[in-house]
């Protein structure tokens, strides 16, 4: 590997930072290597940790990878009309075969949403938060509103939504908050929400797909699908589809989809390896609430990844997040057993403000400008399950989701 010219680096005591005289570079296929300018040599292992790394995610919107006459990889930023040999994704490198990724940032599981937004002005931003009447959805919406954003509370329960709006206005009477009804278990309701929002001629910079149900008894929606699957995945899928033009016109814009670590404990394919609707919307005799929830959370990450692949060329990025371990919120209210479990676990869980932090981080952090297709936990990028990274499964889920909507509302409902 060719030696690189000397570039002085400051000394540091941080384990992950490079010693003086070292530089971090990446190859065309995404592997990170380290150049020792003093000894004019390169190596694959980090000089302090001994770990091998690779870059994570796609290049930011507007960037392109090229190779110079010597075979050296460089990067073209077409938006700002500049070139650099520094891979813009190096801020988000992951260890070779890690369970979790090593992400350099100052936030962690104890960080609150308001701490992340400290000093941030969102006056010109418009955000939609689903399930914003309680829990982390409420804290996410409130945090945006208290920093100047125009926030739409997209909620099924209008009484609770209006109370959430009142509480936000009580904290700051100039907050720009509005309630628009949205029942994700009804495709018609999703349509009406999108029509109502688009009639306002507002931009859309942040779309937080937060709403979910957990531990519900078996039931079918008015569209004939399992309520957990439709509420947690299909309703959000259709919502994003209907609002994609608003997102494109407002680019750079971001979608954040709230998933869960429970996505790791399931699959959505049959024994032949094909995506199976019976697993996603099972009959009553095969229904298990926890498994239904886990499968819907796997769908969330697959959808987020495929959405990013499709919309990032238009300046719309998408990331999925896990809000926190054993998060105590109203999501568990469907069954007293879960309520009891969450009550006992409550002293060991995050606060709602801490739970909202990762969604807020992915929504506003300048570190993520143009970066998507990733999964975050505790404000830190980590690798989801192997199945959640399966591009074939993500594409198949997208096609199935479109077909389910077309069968219920007609082809025109999902046309581009």
mmCIF file of C-alpha atoms in Angstrom:
data_model
loop_
_atom_site.group_PDB
_atom_site.id
_atom_site.type_symbol
_atom_site.label_atom_id
_atom_site.label_comp_id
_atom_site.label_asym_id
_atom_site.label_seq_id
_atom_site.Cartn_x
_atom_site.Cartn_y
_atom_site.Cartn_z
ATOM 1 C CA UNK A 1 0.000 0.000 0.000
ATOM 2 C CA UNK A 2 1.456 3.342 -1.030
ATOM 3 C CA UNK A 3 2.724 5.618 1.720
ATOM 4 C CA UNK A 4 0.963 8.962 2.259
ATOM 5 C CA UNK A 5 2.486 12.386 2.745
ATOM 6 C CA UNK A 6 2.895 13.670 6.292
ATOM 7 C CA UNK A 7 -0.019 15.452 7.974
ATOM 8 C CA UNK A 8 0.479 16.522 11.589
ATOM 9 C CA UNK A 9 -2.084 15.337 14.132
ATOM 10 C CA UNK A 10 -2.624 16.492 17.692
ATOM 11 C CA UNK A 11 -1.812 14.116 20.517
ATOM 12 C CA UNK A 12 -4.698 12.729 22.548
ATOM 13 C CA UNK A 13 -5.379 10.450 25.497
ATOM 14 C CA UNK A 14 -8.514 8.985 23.940
ATOM 15 C CA UNK A 15 -8.176 5.295 23.067
ATOM 16 C CA UNK A 16 -10.000 5.707 19.769
ATOM 17 C CA UNK A 17 -8.061 8.783 18.632
ATOM 18 C CA UNK A 18 -4.928 8.254 16.562
ATOM 19 C CA UNK A 19 -1.409 9.006 17.855
ATOM 20 C CA UNK A 20 0.531 11.952 16.372
ATOM 21 C CA UNK A 21 1.616 11.334 12.785
ATOM 22 C CA UNK A 22 -1.110 8.820 11.975
ATOM 23 C CA UNK A 23 -3.972 9.242 9.521
ATOM 24 C CA UNK A 24 -7.143 7.250 8.856
ATOM 25 C CA UNK A 25 -8.103 6.396 5.273
ATOM 26 C CA UNK A 26 -10.512 3.999 3.535
ATOM 27 C CA UNK A 27 -10.282 1.723 0.509
ATOM 28 C CA UNK A 28 -12.772 1.580 -2.354
ATOM 29 C CA UNK A 29 -14.524 -1.422 -0.815
ATOM 30 C CA UNK A 30 -14.944 0.309 2.551
ATOM 31 C CA UNK A 31 -12.093 -1.065 4.675
ATOM 32 C CA UNK A 32 -10.278 1.418 6.888
ATOM 33 C CA UNK A 33 -6.486 1.501 7.006
ATOM 34 C CA UNK A 34 -4.047 3.614 8.994
ATOM 35 C CA UNK A 35 -1.056 5.512 7.642
ATOM 36 C CA UNK A 36 1.997 6.158 9.826
ATOM 37 C CA UNK A 37 3.543 9.217 8.195
ATOM 38 C CA UNK A 38 6.626 9.188 10.409
ATOM 39 C CA UNK A 39 7.666 5.672 9.344
ATOM 40 C CA UNK A 40 5.969 5.929 5.935
ATOM 41 C CA UNK A 41 4.008 2.697 6.269
ATOM 42 C CA UNK A 42 0.370 1.625 6.446
ATOM 43 C CA UNK A 43 -1.520 -1.072 8.347
ATOM 44 C CA UNK A 44 -5.035 -2.414 8.731
ATOM 45 C CA UNK A 45 -5.100 -2.452 12.567
ATOM 46 C CA UNK A 46 -5.794 0.655 14.655
ATOM 47 C CA UNK A 47 -2.422 1.587 16.232
ATOM 48 C CA UNK A 48 -3.922 1.798 19.736
ATOM 49 C CA UNK A 49 -6.800 -0.676 19.844
ATOM 50 C CA UNK A 50 -5.492 -3.207 17.331
ATOM 51 C CA UNK A 51 -8.979 -3.425 15.809
ATOM 52 C CA UNK A 52 -9.843 -3.542 12.136
ATOM 53 C CA UNK A 53 -12.636 -1.305 10.901
ATOM 54 C CA UNK A 54 -14.825 -0.581 7.939
ATOM 55 C CA UNK A 55 -16.953 2.424 7.055
ATOM 56 C CA UNK A 56 -20.697 2.287 7.679
ATOM 57 C CA UNK A 57 -23.615 3.304 5.500
ATOM 58 C CA UNK A 58 -23.861 4.938 2.099
ATOM 59 C CA UNK A 59 -22.040 8.091 1.068
ATOM 60 C CA UNK A 60 -23.884 11.286 1.997
ATOM 61 C CA UNK A 61 -26.230 12.802 -0.553
ATOM 62 C CA UNK A 62 -24.254 14.596 -3.280
ATOM 63 C CA UNK A 63 -21.000 12.678 -2.718
ATOM 64 C CA UNK A 64 -19.260 10.344 -5.169
ATOM 65 C CA UNK A 65 -16.251 8.039 -4.840
ATOM 66 C CA UNK A 66 -13.473 8.263 -7.462
ATOM 67 C CA UNK A 67 -9.925 6.956 -7.970
ATOM 68 C CA UNK A 68 -6.953 9.101 -8.996
ATOM 69 C CA UNK A 69 -4.151 8.184 -11.426
ATOM 70 C CA UNK A 70 -2.144 6.470 -8.658
ATOM 71 C CA UNK A 71 -5.066 4.285 -7.595
ATOM 72 C CA UNK A 72 -5.788 6.374 -4.495
ATOM 73 C CA UNK A 73 -9.477 6.682 -3.573
ATOM 74 C CA UNK A 74 -10.827 10.219 -3.227
ATOM 75 C CA UNK A 75 -14.286 11.721 -2.733
ATOM 76 C CA UNK A 76 -16.132 14.394 -4.686
ATOM 77 C CA UNK A 77 -18.631 16.646 -2.905
ATOM 78 C CA UNK A 78 -20.731 17.831 -5.842
ATOM 79 C CA UNK A 79 -22.906 20.127 -3.725
ATOM 80 C CA UNK A 80 -19.966 22.173 -2.425
ATOM 81 C CA UNK A 81 -17.777 21.503 -5.489
ATOM 82 C CA UNK A 82 -14.744 20.179 -3.629
ATOM 83 C CA UNK A 83 -12.693 17.009 -3.413
ATOM 84 C CA UNK A 84 -11.028 15.287 -0.480
ATOM 85 C CA UNK A 85 -9.159 12.100 0.283
ATOM 86 C CA UNK A 86 -10.969 11.856 3.618
ATOM 87 C CA UNK A 87 -13.985 9.532 3.495
ATOM 88 C CA UNK A 88 -16.956 11.521 4.921
ATOM 89 C CA UNK A 89 -18.216 8.305 6.550
ATOM 90 C CA UNK A 90 -15.135 7.867 8.738
ATOM 91 C CA UNK A 91 -17.046 9.451 11.624
ATOM 92 C CA UNK A 92 -19.120 6.256 11.620
ATOM 93 C CA UNK A 93 -16.792 3.286 11.432
ATOM 94 C CA UNK A 94 -17.606 -0.150 12.797
ATOM 95 C CA UNK A 95 -15.259 -2.849 14.038
ATOM 96 C CA UNK A 96 -14.731 -5.936 11.921
ATOM 97 C CA UNK A 97 -17.401 -8.443 13.063
ATOM 98 C CA UNK A 98 -18.587 -6.461 16.104
ATOM 99 C CA UNK A 99 -21.856 -6.894 17.921
ATOM 100 C CA UNK A 100 -22.018 -3.158 18.339
ATOM 101 C CA UNK A 101 -20.461 -0.363 16.394
ATOM 102 C CA UNK A 102 -17.830 2.059 17.599
ATOM 103 C CA UNK A 103 -19.221 5.526 16.961
ATOM 104 C CA UNK A 104 -17.336 8.633 17.977
ATOM 105 C CA UNK A 105 -19.750 11.048 19.598
ATOM 106 C CA UNK A 106 -20.438 12.669 22.923
ATOM 107 C CA UNK A 107 -23.923 11.282 23.648
ATOM 108 C CA UNK A 108 -24.914 8.039 25.382
ATOM 109 C CA UNK A 109 -27.818 6.282 27.091
ATOM 110 C CA UNK A 110 -28.026 8.910 29.835
ATOM 111 C CA UNK A 111 -28.371 11.838 27.433
ATOM 112 C CA UNK A 112 -31.739 13.566 27.225
ATOM 113 C CA UNK A 113 -33.432 14.944 24.135
ATOM 114 C CA UNK A 114 -33.215 18.480 25.523
ATOM 115 C CA UNK A 115 -29.463 18.113 26.049
ATOM 116 C CA UNK A 116 -29.000 17.152 22.413
ATOM 117 C CA UNK A 117 -31.048 20.184 21.347
ATOM 118 C CA UNK A 118 -29.169 22.623 23.585
ATOM 119 C CA UNK A 119 -28.395 25.717 21.505
ATOM 120 C CA UNK A 120 -30.240 24.377 18.447
ATOM 121 C CA UNK A 121 -32.747 26.649 16.668
ATOM 122 C CA UNK A 122 -35.459 24.747 14.773
ATOM 123 C CA UNK A 123 -37.535 27.817 13.943
ATOM 124 C CA UNK A 124 -37.704 27.064 10.217
ATOM 125 C CA UNK A 125 -38.325 23.311 10.612
ATOM 126 C CA UNK A 126 -41.595 21.407 10.360
ATOM 127 C CA UNK A 127 -41.882 18.041 12.101
ATOM 128 C CA UNK A 128 -44.513 15.323 12.258
ATOM 129 C CA UNK A 129 -44.409 12.933 15.221
ATOM 130 C CA UNK A 130 -46.764 9.947 15.261
ATOM 131 C CA UNK A 131 -48.004 8.794 18.649
ATOM 132 C CA UNK A 132 -47.052 12.164 20.117
ATOM 133 C CA UNK A 133 -49.674 12.258 22.863
ATOM 134 C CA UNK A 134 -47.635 10.221 25.404
ATOM 135 C CA UNK A 135 -44.293 8.631 26.219
ATOM 136 C CA UNK A 136 -41.256 9.205 24.067
ATOM 137 C CA UNK A 137 -43.426 10.519 21.249
ATOM 138 C CA UNK A 138 -44.631 13.325 23.488
ATOM 139 C CA UNK A 139 -41.099 14.103 24.698
ATOM 140 C CA UNK A 140 -39.820 14.116 21.112
ATOM 141 C CA UNK A 141 -42.576 16.476 19.964
ATOM 142 C CA UNK A 142 -42.196 18.724 23.005
ATOM 143 C CA UNK A 143 -38.431 18.949 22.587
ATOM 144 C CA UNK A 144 -38.818 20.013 18.950
ATOM 145 C CA UNK A 145 -41.538 22.541 19.777
ATOM 146 C CA UNK A 146 -39.601 24.132 22.641
ATOM 147 C CA UNK A 147 -36.754 24.744 20.192
ATOM 148 C CA UNK A 148 -38.916 26.553 17.654
ATOM 149 C CA UNK A 149 -40.102 23.849 15.260
ATOM 150 C CA UNK A 150 -43.652 23.674 13.948
ATOM 151 C CA UNK A 151 -44.806 20.300 15.252
ATOM 152 C CA UNK A 152 -47.739 18.197 14.093
ATOM 153 C CA UNK A 153 -49.000 15.749 16.710
ATOM 154 C CA UNK A 154 -50.271 12.800 14.657
ATOM 155 C CA UNK A 155 -52.432 10.820 17.074
ATOM 156 C CA UNK A 156 -55.394 8.448 17.172
ATOM 157 C CA UNK A 157 -56.666 9.584 20.583
ATOM 158 C CA UNK A 158 -57.599 13.226 20.076
ATOM 159 C CA UNK A 159 -58.422 13.865 23.743
ATOM 160 C CA UNK A 160 -54.931 12.838 24.798
ATOM 161 C CA UNK A 161 -53.412 14.689 21.840
ATOM 162 C CA UNK A 162 -55.105 17.942 22.805
ATOM 163 C CA UNK A 163 -53.912 17.473 26.377
ATOM 164 C CA UNK A 164 -50.364 16.943 25.088
ATOM 165 C CA UNK A 165 -50.664 20.139 23.059
ATOM 166 C CA UNK A 166 -51.911 22.007 26.134
ATOM 167 C CA UNK A 167 -48.955 20.788 28.199
ATOM 168 C CA UNK A 168 -46.469 21.948 25.558
ATOM 169 C CA UNK A 169 -48.113 25.376 25.296
ATOM 170 C CA UNK A 170 -48.093 25.598 29.083
ATOM 171 C CA UNK A 171 -44.300 25.309 29.006
ATOM 172 C CA UNK A 172 -43.964 27.847 26.173
ATOM 173 C CA UNK A 173 -47.001 29.778 25.013
ATOM 174 C CA UNK A 174 -45.391 30.602 21.657
ATOM 175 C CA UNK A 175 -44.841 26.968 20.726
ATOM 176 C CA UNK A 176 -46.209 26.051 17.278
ATOM 177 C CA UNK A 177 -48.122 22.827 17.862
ATOM 178 C CA UNK A 178 -51.088 21.361 16.008
ATOM 179 C CA UNK A 179 -53.066 18.124 16.276
ATOM 180 C CA UNK A 180 -54.109 16.184 13.177
ATOM 181 C CA UNK A 181 -55.932 12.859 13.711
ATOM 182 C CA UNK A 182 -54.124 9.738 12.540
ATOM 183 C CA UNK A 183 -55.113 6.124 13.113
ATOM 184 C CA UNK A 184 -52.360 3.941 11.667
ATOM 185 C CA UNK A 185 -54.652 0.918 11.871
ATOM 186 C CA UNK A 186 -56.785 2.498 9.123
ATOM 187 C CA UNK A 187 -55.359 3.099 5.656
ATOM 188 C CA UNK A 188 -58.190 5.565 4.997
ATOM 189 C CA UNK A 189 -57.207 7.510 8.107
ATOM 190 C CA UNK A 190 -53.606 7.648 6.866
ATOM 191 C CA UNK A 191 -54.900 9.039 3.568
ATOM 192 C CA UNK A 192 -56.991 11.687 5.324
ATOM 193 C CA UNK A 193 -54.054 12.716 7.505
ATOM 194 C CA UNK A 194 -51.769 13.142 4.500
ATOM 195 C CA UNK A 195 -54.413 15.138 2.611
ATOM 196 C CA UNK A 196 -54.978 17.411 5.603
ATOM 197 C CA UNK A 197 -51.264 18.021 6.060
ATOM 198 C CA UNK A 198 -50.561 18.659 2.381
ATOM 199 C CA UNK A 199 -53.462 21.111 2.206
ATOM 200 C CA UNK A 200 -51.522 23.343 4.609
ATOM 201 C CA UNK A 201 -48.721 23.751 2.012
ATOM 202 C CA UNK A 202 -46.070 23.296 4.672
ATOM 203 C CA UNK A 203 -42.590 21.867 4.114
ATOM 204 C CA UNK A 204 -41.703 18.662 5.935
ATOM 205 C CA UNK A 205 -38.200 18.374 7.320
ATOM 206 C CA UNK A 206 -38.616 15.749 10.038
ATOM 207 C CA UNK A 207 -40.937 12.745 10.050
ATOM 208 C CA UNK A 208 -40.726 10.695 13.239
ATOM 209 C CA UNK A 209 -42.524 7.336 12.886
ATOM 210 C CA UNK A 210 -42.855 6.680 16.594
ATOM 211 C CA UNK A 211 -46.314 5.250 17.261
ATOM 212 C CA UNK A 212 -46.599 1.548 18.079
ATOM 213 C CA UNK A 213 -48.711 -0.958 19.983
ATOM 214 C CA UNK A 214 -47.299 -3.738 22.147
ATOM 215 C CA UNK A 215 -48.828 -6.760 23.838
ATOM 216 C CA UNK A 216 -52.192 -6.434 22.104
ATOM 217 C CA UNK A 217 -54.735 -9.220 21.908
ATOM 218 C CA UNK A 218 -55.276 -10.644 18.438
ATOM 219 C CA UNK A 219 -57.464 -8.407 16.332
ATOM 220 C CA UNK A 220 -57.874 -7.438 12.707
ATOM 221 C CA UNK A 221 -57.997 -3.873 11.458
ATOM 222 C CA UNK A 222 -60.742 -2.549 9.225
ATOM 223 C CA UNK A 223 -58.364 -3.446 6.384
ATOM 224 C CA UNK A 224 -58.313 -7.101 7.439
ATOM 225 C CA UNK A 225 -54.735 -7.234 8.726
ATOM 226 C CA UNK A 226 -53.163 -7.936 12.113
ATOM 227 C CA UNK A 227 -53.418 -4.747 14.157
ATOM 228 C CA UNK A 228 -49.822 -4.904 15.420
ATOM 229 C CA UNK A 229 -48.383 -5.355 11.927
ATOM 230 C CA UNK A 230 -50.509 -2.590 10.414
ATOM 231 C CA UNK A 231 -50.084 -0.078 13.231
ATOM 232 C CA UNK A 232 -46.362 -0.584 13.694
ATOM 233 C CA UNK A 233 -45.333 -1.047 10.059
ATOM 234 C CA UNK A 234 -47.859 -0.816 7.233
ATOM 235 C CA UNK A 235 -49.536 2.381 8.442
ATOM 236 C CA UNK A 236 -46.182 4.120 8.681
ATOM 237 C CA UNK A 237 -45.132 2.706 5.305
ATOM 238 C CA UNK A 238 -48.203 4.242 3.681
ATOM 239 C CA UNK A 239 -47.784 7.512 5.574
ATOM 240 C CA UNK A 240 -44.217 7.963 4.337
ATOM 241 C CA UNK A 241 -45.296 7.061 0.808
ATOM 242 C CA UNK A 242 -48.008 9.729 0.801
ATOM 243 C CA UNK A 243 -45.659 12.370 2.250
ATOM 244 C CA UNK A 244 -42.588 11.572 0.182
ATOM 245 C CA UNK A 245 -43.087 14.535 -2.172
ATOM 246 C CA UNK A 246 -43.264 16.902 0.803
ATOM 247 C CA UNK A 247 -40.046 15.376 2.117
ATOM 248 C CA UNK A 248 -38.316 15.688 -1.265
ATOM 249 C CA UNK A 249 -39.324 19.321 -1.712
ATOM 250 C CA UNK A 250 -37.986 20.089 1.777
ATOM 251 C CA UNK A 251 -34.650 18.292 1.358
ATOM 252 C CA UNK A 252 -32.415 17.787 3.125
ATOM 253 C CA UNK A 253 -35.068 16.075 5.220
ATOM 254 C CA UNK A 254 -35.020 13.086 7.548
ATOM 255 C CA UNK A 255 -37.224 10.167 8.505
ATOM 256 C CA UNK A 256 -36.671 8.456 11.856
ATOM 257 C CA UNK A 257 -38.364 5.111 12.440
ATOM 258 C CA UNK A 258 -38.567 3.873 16.030
ATOM 259 C CA UNK A 259 -37.778 0.157 16.147
ATOM 260 C CA UNK A 260 -36.556 -2.011 19.045
ATOM 261 C CA UNK A 261 -33.767 -4.381 20.010
ATOM 262 C CA UNK A 262 -36.465 -7.049 20.062
ATOM 263 C CA UNK A 263 -36.128 -7.196 16.269
ATOM 264 C CA UNK A 264 -33.181 -9.544 16.865
ATOM 265 C CA UNK A 265 -35.366 -12.374 18.159
ATOM 266 C CA UNK A 266 -37.444 -13.227 15.116
ATOM 267 C CA UNK A 267 -37.619 -13.731 11.378
ATOM 268 C CA UNK A 268 -40.305 -12.986 8.795
ATOM 269 C CA UNK A 269 -39.442 -15.620 6.200
ATOM 270 C CA UNK A 270 -40.757 -19.158 5.841
ATOM 271 C CA UNK A 271 -38.712 -22.364 5.677
ATOM 272 C CA UNK A 272 -38.021 -21.794 1.973
ATOM 273 C CA UNK A 273 -36.542 -18.355 2.685
ATOM 274 C CA UNK A 274 -39.450 -16.353 1.256
ATOM 275 C CA UNK A 275 -41.203 -13.468 2.962
ATOM 276 C CA UNK A 276 -44.381 -14.869 4.498
ATOM 277 C CA UNK A 277 -47.492 -12.743 5.124
ATOM 278 C CA UNK A 278 -48.819 -15.431 7.476
ATOM 279 C CA UNK A 279 -45.931 -14.659 9.815
ATOM 280 C CA UNK A 280 -46.670 -10.924 9.670
ATOM 281 C CA UNK A 281 -50.465 -11.171 9.912
ATOM 282 C CA UNK A 282 -51.174 -14.587 11.432
ATOM 283 C CA UNK A 283 -54.548 -16.209 12.187
ATOM 284 C CA UNK A 284 -55.759 -16.070 15.776
ATOM 285 C CA UNK A 285 -54.645 -19.609 16.658
ATOM 286 C CA UNK A 286 -51.053 -18.804 15.641
ATOM 287 C CA UNK A 287 -50.875 -15.338 17.189
ATOM 288 C CA UNK A 288 -48.455 -14.460 19.981
ATOM 289 C CA UNK A 289 -48.365 -10.784 20.984
ATOM 290 C CA UNK A 290 -44.648 -10.602 21.738
ATOM 291 C CA UNK A 291 -43.696 -12.313 18.488
ATOM 292 C CA UNK A 292 -46.008 -10.050 16.503
ATOM 293 C CA UNK A 293 -44.336 -7.024 18.056
ATOM 294 C CA UNK A 294 -40.827 -8.363 17.369
ATOM 295 C CA UNK A 295 -41.676 -9.013 13.735
ATOM 296 C CA UNK A 296 -43.117 -5.538 13.301
ATOM 297 C CA UNK A 297 -39.926 -4.041 14.748
ATOM 298 C CA UNK A 298 -37.836 -6.039 12.261
ATOM 299 C CA UNK A 299 -40.061 -4.629 9.534
ATOM 300 C CA UNK A 300 -39.280 -1.121 10.822
ATOM 301 C CA UNK A 301 -35.540 -1.496 10.198
ATOM 302 C CA UNK A 302 -35.960 -3.220 6.849
ATOM 303 C CA UNK A 303 -38.336 -0.456 5.764
ATOM 304 C CA UNK A 304 -35.984 2.280 6.965
ATOM 305 C CA UNK A 305 -33.062 0.793 5.045
ATOM 306 C CA UNK A 306 -35.010 0.364 1.818
ATOM 307 C CA UNK A 307 -36.523 3.833 2.187
ATOM 308 C CA UNK A 308 -33.060 5.316 2.492
ATOM 309 C CA UNK A 309 -31.861 3.455 -0.602
ATOM 310 C CA UNK A 310 -34.792 4.794 -2.610
ATOM 311 C CA UNK A 311 -35.043 8.386 -1.355
ATOM 312 C CA UNK A 312 -31.516 9.386 -0.334
ATOM 313 C CA UNK A 313 -30.661 10.395 -3.948
ATOM 314 C CA UNK A 314 -33.422 12.998 -3.507
ATOM 315 C CA UNK A 315 -32.016 14.340 -0.248
ATOM 316 C CA UNK A 316 -34.273 12.320 2.085
ATOM 317 C CA UNK A 317 -32.449 10.076 4.552
ATOM 318 C CA UNK A 318 -33.874 7.498 6.937
ATOM 319 C CA UNK A 319 -32.507 5.863 10.075
ATOM 320 C CA UNK A 320 -34.031 3.442 12.581
ATOM 321 C CA UNK A 321 -33.593 3.686 16.348
ATOM 322 C CA UNK A 322 -34.045 1.729 19.553
ATOM 323 C CA UNK A 323 -35.277 4.150 22.251
ATOM 324 C CA UNK A 324 -34.098 2.268 25.345
ATOM 325 C CA UNK A 325 -34.116 -0.965 27.274
ATOM 326 C CA UNK A 326 -37.434 -1.854 28.962
ATOM 327 C CA UNK A 327 -38.735 1.617 28.233
ATOM 328 C CA UNK A 328 -41.608 2.383 30.624
ATOM 329 C CA UNK A 329 -44.391 4.043 28.651
ATOM 330 C CA UNK A 330 -48.052 3.682 27.805
ATOM 331 C CA UNK A 331 -47.203 1.262 24.992
ATOM 332 C CA UNK A 332 -47.698 -1.664 27.381
ATOM 333 C CA UNK A 333 -51.225 -0.753 28.494
ATOM 334 C CA UNK A 334 -52.951 -3.502 26.451
ATOM 335 C CA UNK A 335 -52.391 -6.220 29.075
ATOM 336 C CA UNK A 336 -51.994 -6.071 32.853
ATOM 337 C CA UNK A 337 -49.124 -8.615 32.828
ATOM 338 C CA UNK A 338 -46.974 -6.244 30.775
ATOM 339 C CA UNK A 339 -47.985 -3.332 32.962
ATOM 340 C CA UNK A 340 -46.834 -5.266 36.035
ATOM 341 C CA UNK A 341 -43.566 -6.234 34.338
ATOM 342 C CA UNK A 342 -42.808 -2.665 33.313
ATOM 343 C CA UNK A 343 -43.715 -1.386 36.779
ATOM 344 C CA UNK A 344 -41.153 -3.672 38.430
ATOM 345 C CA UNK A 345 -38.533 -2.753 35.834
ATOM 346 C CA UNK A 346 -39.181 0.973 35.968
ATOM 347 C CA UNK A 347 -36.360 1.869 38.415
ATOM 348 C CA UNK A 348 -33.855 0.396 35.947
ATOM 349 C CA UNK A 349 -35.123 2.042 32.796
ATOM 350 C CA UNK A 350 -34.558 5.358 31.096
ATOM 351 C CA UNK A 351 -36.712 8.406 31.594
ATOM 352 C CA UNK A 352 -38.953 9.454 28.706
ATOM 353 C CA UNK A 353 -36.571 12.324 27.935
ATOM 354 C CA UNK A 354 -33.676 9.890 27.722
ATOM 355 C CA UNK A 355 -35.785 7.555 25.601
ATOM 356 C CA UNK A 356 -36.502 10.362 23.126
ATOM 357 C CA UNK A 357 -32.837 11.301 22.819
ATOM 358 C CA UNK A 358 -31.892 8.838 20.084
ATOM 359 C CA UNK A 359 -34.840 9.861 17.882
ATOM 360 C CA UNK A 360 -33.939 13.515 18.354
ATOM 361 C CA UNK A 361 -30.253 12.840 17.696
ATOM 362 C CA UNK A 362 -31.023 11.121 14.397
ATOM 363 C CA UNK A 363 -33.431 13.904 13.465
ATOM 364 C CA UNK A 364 -31.188 16.923 13.996
ATOM 365 C CA UNK A 365 -27.539 15.968 14.490
ATOM 366 C CA UNK A 366 -25.235 17.627 11.924
ATOM 367 C CA UNK A 367 -23.062 14.499 12.177
ATOM 368 C CA UNK A 368 -25.759 12.636 10.229
ATOM 369 C CA UNK A 369 -26.295 15.143 7.438
ATOM 370 C CA UNK A 370 -26.823 13.065 4.306
ATOM 371 C CA UNK A 371 -26.277 9.767 6.138
ATOM 372 C CA UNK A 372 -28.944 7.087 6.397
ATOM 373 C CA UNK A 373 -29.661 3.406 6.277
ATOM 374 C CA UNK A 374 -28.325 2.920 9.808
ATOM 375 C CA UNK A 375 -29.579 1.720 13.189
ATOM 376 C CA UNK A 376 -28.967 3.623 16.424
ATOM 377 C CA UNK A 377 -29.155 2.713 20.096
ATOM 378 C CA UNK A 378 -28.233 5.102 22.935
ATOM 379 C CA UNK A 379 -27.413 7.774 20.333
ATOM 380 C CA UNK A 380 -24.758 5.457 18.946
ATOM 381 C CA UNK A 381 -24.731 3.654 15.633
ATOM 382 C CA UNK A 382 -24.728 -0.128 15.995
ATOM 383 C CA UNK A 383 -25.336 -3.104 13.753
ATOM 384 C CA UNK A 384 -28.833 -4.602 13.721
ATOM 385 C CA UNK A 385 -29.436 -8.309 13.198
ATOM 386 C CA UNK A 386 -28.208 -9.996 10.038
ATOM 387 C CA UNK A 387 -31.793 -10.344 8.823
ATOM 388 C CA UNK A 388 -32.396 -6.620 9.338
ATOM 389 C CA UNK A 389 -29.462 -5.958 7.002
ATOM 390 C CA UNK A 390 -30.810 -8.234 4.255
ATOM 391 C CA UNK A 391 -31.439 -6.049 1.212
ATOM 392 C CA UNK A 392 -33.430 -8.794 -0.517
ATOM 393 C CA UNK A 393 -35.814 -9.087 2.427
ATOM 394 C CA UNK A 394 -36.146 -5.298 2.602
ATOM 395 C CA UNK A 395 -37.058 -5.087 -1.093
ATOM 396 C CA UNK A 396 -39.536 -7.977 -0.737
ATOM 397 C CA UNK A 397 -41.177 -6.296 2.264
ATOM 398 C CA UNK A 398 -41.512 -3.065 0.286
ATOM 399 C CA UNK A 399 -43.199 -4.905 -2.592
ATOM 400 C CA UNK A 400 -45.513 -6.789 -0.210
ATOM 401 C CA UNK A 401 -46.470 -3.570 1.577
ATOM 402 C CA UNK A 402 -47.343 -1.902 -1.719
ATOM 403 C CA UNK A 403 -49.401 -4.900 -2.801
ATOM 404 C CA UNK A 404 -51.352 -5.008 0.481
ATOM 405 C CA UNK A 405 -52.309 -1.346 0.090
ATOM 406 C CA UNK A 406 -53.189 -1.731 -3.586
ATOM 407 C CA UNK A 407 -55.446 -4.690 -2.817
ATOM 408 C CA UNK A 408 -57.371 -2.631 -0.267
ATOM 409 C CA UNK A 409 -57.434 0.841 -1.758
ATOM 410 C CA UNK A 410 -56.716 0.344 -5.446
ATOM 411 C CA UNK A 411 -53.605 0.703 -7.586
ATOM 412 C CA UNK A 412 -53.833 4.506 -7.579
ATOM 413 C CA UNK A 413 -53.374 4.560 -3.775
ATOM 414 C CA UNK A 414 -49.719 3.556 -4.016
ATOM 415 C CA UNK A 415 -48.768 4.895 -7.456
ATOM 416 C CA UNK A 416 -45.603 6.990 -7.618
#
